[in-house]
Tab-separated table of C-alpha atoms in Angstrom:
chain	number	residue	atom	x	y	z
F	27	UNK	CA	25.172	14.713	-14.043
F	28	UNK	CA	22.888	12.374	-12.134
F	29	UNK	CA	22.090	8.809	-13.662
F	30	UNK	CA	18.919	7.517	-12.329
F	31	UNK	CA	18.252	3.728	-12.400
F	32	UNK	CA	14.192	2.708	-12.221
F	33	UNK	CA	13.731	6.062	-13.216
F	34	UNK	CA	9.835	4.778	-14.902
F	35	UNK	CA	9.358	2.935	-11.557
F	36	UNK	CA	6.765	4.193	-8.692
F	37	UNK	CA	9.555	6.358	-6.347
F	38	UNK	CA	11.839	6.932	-10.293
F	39	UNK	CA	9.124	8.958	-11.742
F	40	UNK	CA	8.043	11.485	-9.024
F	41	UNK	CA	12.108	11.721	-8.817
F	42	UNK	CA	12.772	12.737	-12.061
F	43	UNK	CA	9.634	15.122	-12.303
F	44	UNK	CA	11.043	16.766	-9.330
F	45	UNK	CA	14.652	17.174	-10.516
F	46	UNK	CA	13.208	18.552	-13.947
F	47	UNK	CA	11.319	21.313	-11.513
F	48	UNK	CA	14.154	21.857	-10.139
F	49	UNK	CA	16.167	23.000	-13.234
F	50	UNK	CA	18.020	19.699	-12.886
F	51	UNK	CA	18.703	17.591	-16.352
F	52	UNK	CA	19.037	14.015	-15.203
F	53	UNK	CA	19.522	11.264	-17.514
F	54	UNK	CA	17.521	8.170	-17.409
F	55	UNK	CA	18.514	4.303	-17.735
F	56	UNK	CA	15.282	2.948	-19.082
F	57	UNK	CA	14.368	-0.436	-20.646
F	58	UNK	CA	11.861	0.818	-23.159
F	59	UNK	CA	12.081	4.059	-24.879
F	60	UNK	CA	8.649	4.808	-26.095
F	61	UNK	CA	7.403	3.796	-22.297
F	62	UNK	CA	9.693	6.318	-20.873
F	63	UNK	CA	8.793	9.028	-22.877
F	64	UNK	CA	4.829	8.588	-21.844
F	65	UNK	CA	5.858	8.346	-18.024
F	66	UNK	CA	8.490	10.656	-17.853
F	67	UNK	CA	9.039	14.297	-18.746
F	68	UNK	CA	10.993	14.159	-22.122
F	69	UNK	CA	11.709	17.117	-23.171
F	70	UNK	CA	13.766	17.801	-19.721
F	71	UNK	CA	15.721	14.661	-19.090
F	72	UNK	CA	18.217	13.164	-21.362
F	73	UNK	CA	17.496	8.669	-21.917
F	74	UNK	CA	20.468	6.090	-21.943
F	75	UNK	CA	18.539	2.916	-23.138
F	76	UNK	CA	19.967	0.079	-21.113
F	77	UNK	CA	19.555	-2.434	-18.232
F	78	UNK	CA	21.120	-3.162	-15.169
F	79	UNK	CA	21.023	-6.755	-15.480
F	80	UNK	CA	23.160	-6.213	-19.144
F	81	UNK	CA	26.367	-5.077	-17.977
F	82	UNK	CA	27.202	-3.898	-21.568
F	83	UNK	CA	24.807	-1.528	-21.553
F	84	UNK	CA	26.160	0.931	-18.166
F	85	UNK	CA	29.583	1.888	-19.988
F	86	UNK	CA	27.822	4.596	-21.847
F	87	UNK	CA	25.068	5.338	-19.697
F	88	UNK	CA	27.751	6.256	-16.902
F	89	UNK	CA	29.741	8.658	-19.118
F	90	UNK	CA	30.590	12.010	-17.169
F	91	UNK	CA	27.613	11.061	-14.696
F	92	UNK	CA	28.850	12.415	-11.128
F	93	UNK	CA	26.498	10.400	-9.103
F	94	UNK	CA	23.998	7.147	-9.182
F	95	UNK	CA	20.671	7.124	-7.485
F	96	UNK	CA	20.279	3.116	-7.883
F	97	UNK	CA	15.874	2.760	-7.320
F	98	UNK	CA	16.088	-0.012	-10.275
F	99	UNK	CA	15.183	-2.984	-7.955
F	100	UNK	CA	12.335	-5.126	-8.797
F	101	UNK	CA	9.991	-4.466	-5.775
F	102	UNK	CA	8.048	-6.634	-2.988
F	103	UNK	CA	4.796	-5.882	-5.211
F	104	UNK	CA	5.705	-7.708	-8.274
F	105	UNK	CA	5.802	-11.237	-8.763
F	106	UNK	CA	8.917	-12.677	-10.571
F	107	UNK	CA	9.192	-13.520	-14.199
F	108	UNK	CA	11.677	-15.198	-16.733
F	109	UNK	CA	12.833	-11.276	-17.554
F	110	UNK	CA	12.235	-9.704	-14.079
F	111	UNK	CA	13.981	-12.031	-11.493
F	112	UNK	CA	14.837	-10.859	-7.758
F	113	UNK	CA	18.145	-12.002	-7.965
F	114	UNK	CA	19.496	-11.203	-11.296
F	115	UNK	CA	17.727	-7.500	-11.037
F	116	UNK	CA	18.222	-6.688	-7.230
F	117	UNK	CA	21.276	-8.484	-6.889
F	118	UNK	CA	23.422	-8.994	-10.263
F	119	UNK	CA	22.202	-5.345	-11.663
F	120	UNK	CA	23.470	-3.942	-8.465
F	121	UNK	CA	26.830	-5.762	-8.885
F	122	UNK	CA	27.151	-4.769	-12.367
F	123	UNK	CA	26.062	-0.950	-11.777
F	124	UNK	CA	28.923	-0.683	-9.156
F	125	UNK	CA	31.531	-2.439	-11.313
F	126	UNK	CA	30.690	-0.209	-14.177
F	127	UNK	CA	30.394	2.987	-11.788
F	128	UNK	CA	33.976	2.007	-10.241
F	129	UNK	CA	35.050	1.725	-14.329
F	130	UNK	CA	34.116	4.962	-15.499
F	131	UNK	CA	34.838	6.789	-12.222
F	132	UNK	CA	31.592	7.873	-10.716
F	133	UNK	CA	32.349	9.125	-7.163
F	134	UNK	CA	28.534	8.527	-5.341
F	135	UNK	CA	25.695	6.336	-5.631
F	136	UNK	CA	22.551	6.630	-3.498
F	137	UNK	CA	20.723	3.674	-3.129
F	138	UNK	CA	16.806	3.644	-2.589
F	139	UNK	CA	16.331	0.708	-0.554
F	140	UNK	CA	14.123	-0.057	2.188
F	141	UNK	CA	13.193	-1.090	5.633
F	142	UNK	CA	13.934	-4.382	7.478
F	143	UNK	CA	16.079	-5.856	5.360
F	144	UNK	CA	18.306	-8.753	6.483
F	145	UNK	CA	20.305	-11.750	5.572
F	146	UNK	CA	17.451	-14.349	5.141
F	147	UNK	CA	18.066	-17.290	2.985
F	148	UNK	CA	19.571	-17.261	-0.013
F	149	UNK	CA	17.435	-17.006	-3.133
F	150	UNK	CA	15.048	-14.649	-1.061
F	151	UNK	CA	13.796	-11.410	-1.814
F	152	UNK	CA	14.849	-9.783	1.456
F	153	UNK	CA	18.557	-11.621	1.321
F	154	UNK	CA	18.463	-9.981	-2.433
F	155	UNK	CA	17.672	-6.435	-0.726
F	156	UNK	CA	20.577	-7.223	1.862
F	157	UNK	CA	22.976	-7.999	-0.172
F	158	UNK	CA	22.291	-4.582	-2.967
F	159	UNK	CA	23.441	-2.589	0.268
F	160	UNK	CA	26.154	-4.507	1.341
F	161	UNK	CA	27.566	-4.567	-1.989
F	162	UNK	CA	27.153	-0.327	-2.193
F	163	UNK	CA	28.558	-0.258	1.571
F	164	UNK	CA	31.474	-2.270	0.217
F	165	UNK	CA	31.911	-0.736	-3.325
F	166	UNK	CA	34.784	1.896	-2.603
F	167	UNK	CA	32.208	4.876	-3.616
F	168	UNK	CA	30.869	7.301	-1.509
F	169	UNK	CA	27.172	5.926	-0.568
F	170	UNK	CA	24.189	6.866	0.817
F	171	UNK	CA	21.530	4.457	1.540
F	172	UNK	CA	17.546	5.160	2.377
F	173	UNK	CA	14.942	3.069	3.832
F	174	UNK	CA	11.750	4.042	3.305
F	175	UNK	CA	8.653	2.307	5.103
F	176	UNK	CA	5.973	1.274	2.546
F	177	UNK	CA	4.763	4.704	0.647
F	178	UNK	CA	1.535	5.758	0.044
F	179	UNK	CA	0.605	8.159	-2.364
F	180	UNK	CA	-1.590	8.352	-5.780
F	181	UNK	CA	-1.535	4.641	-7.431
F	182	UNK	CA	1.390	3.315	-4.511
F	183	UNK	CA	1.946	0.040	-5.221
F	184	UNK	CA	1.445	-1.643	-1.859
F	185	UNK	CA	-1.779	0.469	-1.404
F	186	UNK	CA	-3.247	-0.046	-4.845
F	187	UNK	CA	-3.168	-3.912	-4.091
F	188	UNK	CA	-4.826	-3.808	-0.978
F	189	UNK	CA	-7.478	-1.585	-2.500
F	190	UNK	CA	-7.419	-4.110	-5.585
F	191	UNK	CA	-7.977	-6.472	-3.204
F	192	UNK	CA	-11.128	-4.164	-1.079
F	193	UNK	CA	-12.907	-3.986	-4.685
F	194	UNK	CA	-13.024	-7.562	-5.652
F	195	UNK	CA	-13.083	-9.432	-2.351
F	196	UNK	CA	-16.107	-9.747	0.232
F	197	UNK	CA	-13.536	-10.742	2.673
F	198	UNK	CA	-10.141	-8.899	3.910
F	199	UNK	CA	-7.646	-11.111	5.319
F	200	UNK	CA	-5.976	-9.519	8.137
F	201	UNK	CA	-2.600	-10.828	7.347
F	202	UNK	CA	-0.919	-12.410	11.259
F	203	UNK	CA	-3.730	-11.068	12.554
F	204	UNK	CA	-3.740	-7.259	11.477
F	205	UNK	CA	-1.002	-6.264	14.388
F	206	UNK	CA	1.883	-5.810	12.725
F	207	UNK	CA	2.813	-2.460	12.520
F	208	UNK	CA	3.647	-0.295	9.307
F	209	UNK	CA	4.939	3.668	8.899
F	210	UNK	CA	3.434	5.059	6.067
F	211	UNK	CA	5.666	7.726	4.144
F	212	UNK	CA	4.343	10.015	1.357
F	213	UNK	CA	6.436	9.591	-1.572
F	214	UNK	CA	6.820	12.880	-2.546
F	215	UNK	CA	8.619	13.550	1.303
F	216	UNK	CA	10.998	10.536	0.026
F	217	UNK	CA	11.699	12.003	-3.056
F	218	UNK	CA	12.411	15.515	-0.828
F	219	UNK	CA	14.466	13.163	1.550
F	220	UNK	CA	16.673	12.106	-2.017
F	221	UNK	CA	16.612	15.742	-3.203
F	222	UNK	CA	18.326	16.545	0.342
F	223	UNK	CA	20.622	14.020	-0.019
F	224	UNK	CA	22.109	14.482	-3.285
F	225	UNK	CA	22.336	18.213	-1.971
F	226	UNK	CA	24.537	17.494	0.605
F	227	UNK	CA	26.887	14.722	-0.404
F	228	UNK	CA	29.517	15.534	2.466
F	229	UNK	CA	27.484	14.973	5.461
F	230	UNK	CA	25.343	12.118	4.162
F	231	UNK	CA	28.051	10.468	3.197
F	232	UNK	CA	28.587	6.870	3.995
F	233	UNK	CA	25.216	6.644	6.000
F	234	UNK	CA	21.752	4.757	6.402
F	235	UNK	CA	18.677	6.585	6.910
F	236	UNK	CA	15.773	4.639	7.805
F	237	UNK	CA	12.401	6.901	7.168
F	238	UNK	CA	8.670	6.826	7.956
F	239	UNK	CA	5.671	8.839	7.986
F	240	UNK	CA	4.609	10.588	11.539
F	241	UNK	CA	2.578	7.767	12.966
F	242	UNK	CA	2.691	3.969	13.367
F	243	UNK	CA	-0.332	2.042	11.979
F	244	UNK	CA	-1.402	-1.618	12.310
F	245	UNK	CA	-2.278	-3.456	8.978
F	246	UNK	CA	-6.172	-3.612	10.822
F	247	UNK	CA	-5.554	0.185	11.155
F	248	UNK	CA	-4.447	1.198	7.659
F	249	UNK	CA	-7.210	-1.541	6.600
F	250	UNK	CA	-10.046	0.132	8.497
F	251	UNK	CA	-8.505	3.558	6.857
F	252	UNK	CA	-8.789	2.061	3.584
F	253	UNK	CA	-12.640	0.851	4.028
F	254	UNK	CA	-13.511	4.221	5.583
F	255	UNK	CA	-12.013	5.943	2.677
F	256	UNK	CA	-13.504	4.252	-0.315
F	257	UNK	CA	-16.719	4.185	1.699
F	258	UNK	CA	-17.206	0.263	1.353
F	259	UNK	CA	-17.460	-2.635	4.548
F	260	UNK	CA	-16.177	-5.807	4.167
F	261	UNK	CA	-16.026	-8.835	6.841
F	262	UNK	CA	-11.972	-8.502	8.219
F	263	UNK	CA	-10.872	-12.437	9.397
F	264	UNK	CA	-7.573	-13.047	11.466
F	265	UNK	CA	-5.458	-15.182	8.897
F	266	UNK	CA	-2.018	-16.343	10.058
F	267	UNK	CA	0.665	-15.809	8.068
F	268	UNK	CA	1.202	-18.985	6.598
F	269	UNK	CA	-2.041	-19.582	5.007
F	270	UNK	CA	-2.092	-16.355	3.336
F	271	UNK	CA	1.218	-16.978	1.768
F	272	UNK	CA	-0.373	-19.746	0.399
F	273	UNK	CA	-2.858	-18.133	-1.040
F	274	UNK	CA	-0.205	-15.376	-2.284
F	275	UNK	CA	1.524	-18.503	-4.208
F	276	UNK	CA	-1.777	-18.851	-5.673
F	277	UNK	CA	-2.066	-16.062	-7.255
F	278	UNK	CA	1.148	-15.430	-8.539
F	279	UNK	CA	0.428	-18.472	-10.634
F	280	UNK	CA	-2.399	-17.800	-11.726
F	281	UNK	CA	-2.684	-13.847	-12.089
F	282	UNK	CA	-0.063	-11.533	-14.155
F	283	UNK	CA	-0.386	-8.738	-11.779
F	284	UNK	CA	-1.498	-10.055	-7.832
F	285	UNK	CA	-2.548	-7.749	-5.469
F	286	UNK	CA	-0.515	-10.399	-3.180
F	287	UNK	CA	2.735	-11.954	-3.816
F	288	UNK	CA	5.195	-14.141	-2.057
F	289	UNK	CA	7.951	-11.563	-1.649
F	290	UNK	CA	5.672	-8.992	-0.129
F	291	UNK	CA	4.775	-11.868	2.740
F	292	UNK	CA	8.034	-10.594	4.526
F	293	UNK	CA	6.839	-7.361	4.951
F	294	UNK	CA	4.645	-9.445	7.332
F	295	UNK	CA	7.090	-11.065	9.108
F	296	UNK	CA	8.313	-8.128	11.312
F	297	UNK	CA	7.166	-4.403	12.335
F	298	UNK	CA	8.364	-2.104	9.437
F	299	UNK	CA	8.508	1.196	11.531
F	300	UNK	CA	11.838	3.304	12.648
F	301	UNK	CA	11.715	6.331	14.900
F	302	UNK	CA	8.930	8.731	14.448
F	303	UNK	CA	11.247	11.883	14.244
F	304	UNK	CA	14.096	10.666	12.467
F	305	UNK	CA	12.522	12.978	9.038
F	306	UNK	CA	12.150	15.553	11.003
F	307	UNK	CA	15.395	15.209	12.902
F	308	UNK	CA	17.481	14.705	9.987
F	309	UNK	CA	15.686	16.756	7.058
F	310	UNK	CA	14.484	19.408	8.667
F	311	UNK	CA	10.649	19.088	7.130
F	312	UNK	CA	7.494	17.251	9.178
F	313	UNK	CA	6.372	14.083	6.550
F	314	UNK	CA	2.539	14.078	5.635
F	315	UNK	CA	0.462	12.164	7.641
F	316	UNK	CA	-1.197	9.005	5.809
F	317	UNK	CA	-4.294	9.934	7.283
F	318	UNK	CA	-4.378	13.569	6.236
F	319	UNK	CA	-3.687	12.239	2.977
F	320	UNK	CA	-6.461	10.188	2.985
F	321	UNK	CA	-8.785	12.930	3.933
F	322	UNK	CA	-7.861	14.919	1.228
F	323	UNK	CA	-7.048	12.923	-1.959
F	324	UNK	CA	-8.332	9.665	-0.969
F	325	UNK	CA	-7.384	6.914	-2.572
């Protein structure tokens, strides 16, 4: 039995649709009932209503389950809110899955992390990211942790918002000056990369993977894509770093969904690339290229 946390989230859903292809039965820890059943496929997964951030609510959902894939992590793309805070989701739902996990004697959890994350300051999104893996690496369970680059694929969060942003803006910001560099990864190869994973539990055992499309882009680059793609031309200005996370702040006050927030200004901070072969290498399949994507189903 595999329990799958953020199983209605982005990376959850093509998950679950891919296990239920597969023959696979997983069972679901989902918030809202009558949401799941719209998203996911009902008839082929079994629900355990619940929430990582309420502890009482894992004890049942854990129940004969022989391993965790943990993707229920508020992500870089949403703002915070009362219900939906970085710390008590990413952090204190991680802490409670792995206490209750330990409880009811699940072996393995796979967490779906991703890359460059660090020990930043506390309170922070990325520290909040850190500290989910170092509590897994720590746990006692056998883990596997994967670090996908930012995905792209139909509706991808981090590409929707810079479309978003392409529709309703004469002006692009390019965010430290468009250079910093990003590896695009289908999500449907990081689902495959998960699928591999829970396959082969002994030799992925107690490891990191750190995966990317096959080719490094600048944020002018996958801008220019973008514009090319949706067949529109906007004026591109250099904006450092700081000013546009002012202008993130800005919107997260003022708009319920932002195509910009605060947390995903880190993603800024530092190239989010790893080796270009490491899919490859390790999974034995080539990823789609973002660009070939493009082409084909645009945006």
């Amino acid at each position: 039995m595999i329990l799958i946390t953020g199983a209605t989230g982005y990376i959850g859903r093509h998950l679950v649709a891919r296990l239920a292809q597969n023959g696979e039965h997983p069972r679901c820890l989902v918030r809202d009932l009558k949401r799941a059943t719209q998203l996911l496929p009902a008839n082929e997964v079994e629900f355990a209503q619940g929430d990582t951030t309420q502890a009482a609510t894992l004890t049942a959902a854990l129940q004969g389950v022989d391993t965790v894939v943990h993707a229920g992590f508020i992500t870089a793309d949403h703002k915070q809110s009362s219900g939906n805070h970085y710390y008590g989701t990413n952090v204190q739902g991680t802490a409670n899955l792995i206490q209750a996990a330990q409880a009811a004697g699940v072996p393995r959890i796979i967490e779906i992390s991703g890359l460059g994350t660090h020990p930043d300051k506390p309170g922070t999104y990325m520290q909040g990211r850190y500290e989910a893996e170092r509590m897994v690496k720590e746990s006692g369970l056998e883990w596997t942790i994967i670090q996908p680059s930012v995905l792209f694929g139909k509706d991808a969060p981090f590409l929707k918002g810079l479309t978003d942003l392409i529709r309703t803006s004469p002006v692009v910001p390019l965010i430290g000056g468009g250079k910093i560099q990003f590896q695009p990864i289908y999500v449907e190869d990081v689902v495959t990369v998960i699928v591999k994973v829970l396959q082969e539990p002994d030799s992925t055992s107690h490891k990191t993977y750190t995966i990317g499309g096959p080719e490094y882009y600048t944020f002018t680059q996958i801008i220019n894509a973008l514009l090319h793609t949706m067949h529109k031309s906007r004026i591109k200005v250099p904006a450092p770093t700081p000013l546009v996370g002012i202008g993130a702040a800005l919107m997260e006050a003022v708009l319920p969904r932002p195509p910009l927030t605060k947390a995903a200004m880190t993603l800024f901070t530092f190239d989010n690339i790893t080796d270009l072969h490491f899919v490859e290498r390790d999974f034995g399949f080539a990823p789609m290229s973002f660009s070939k994507f493009l082409a084909e189903q645009g945006v």
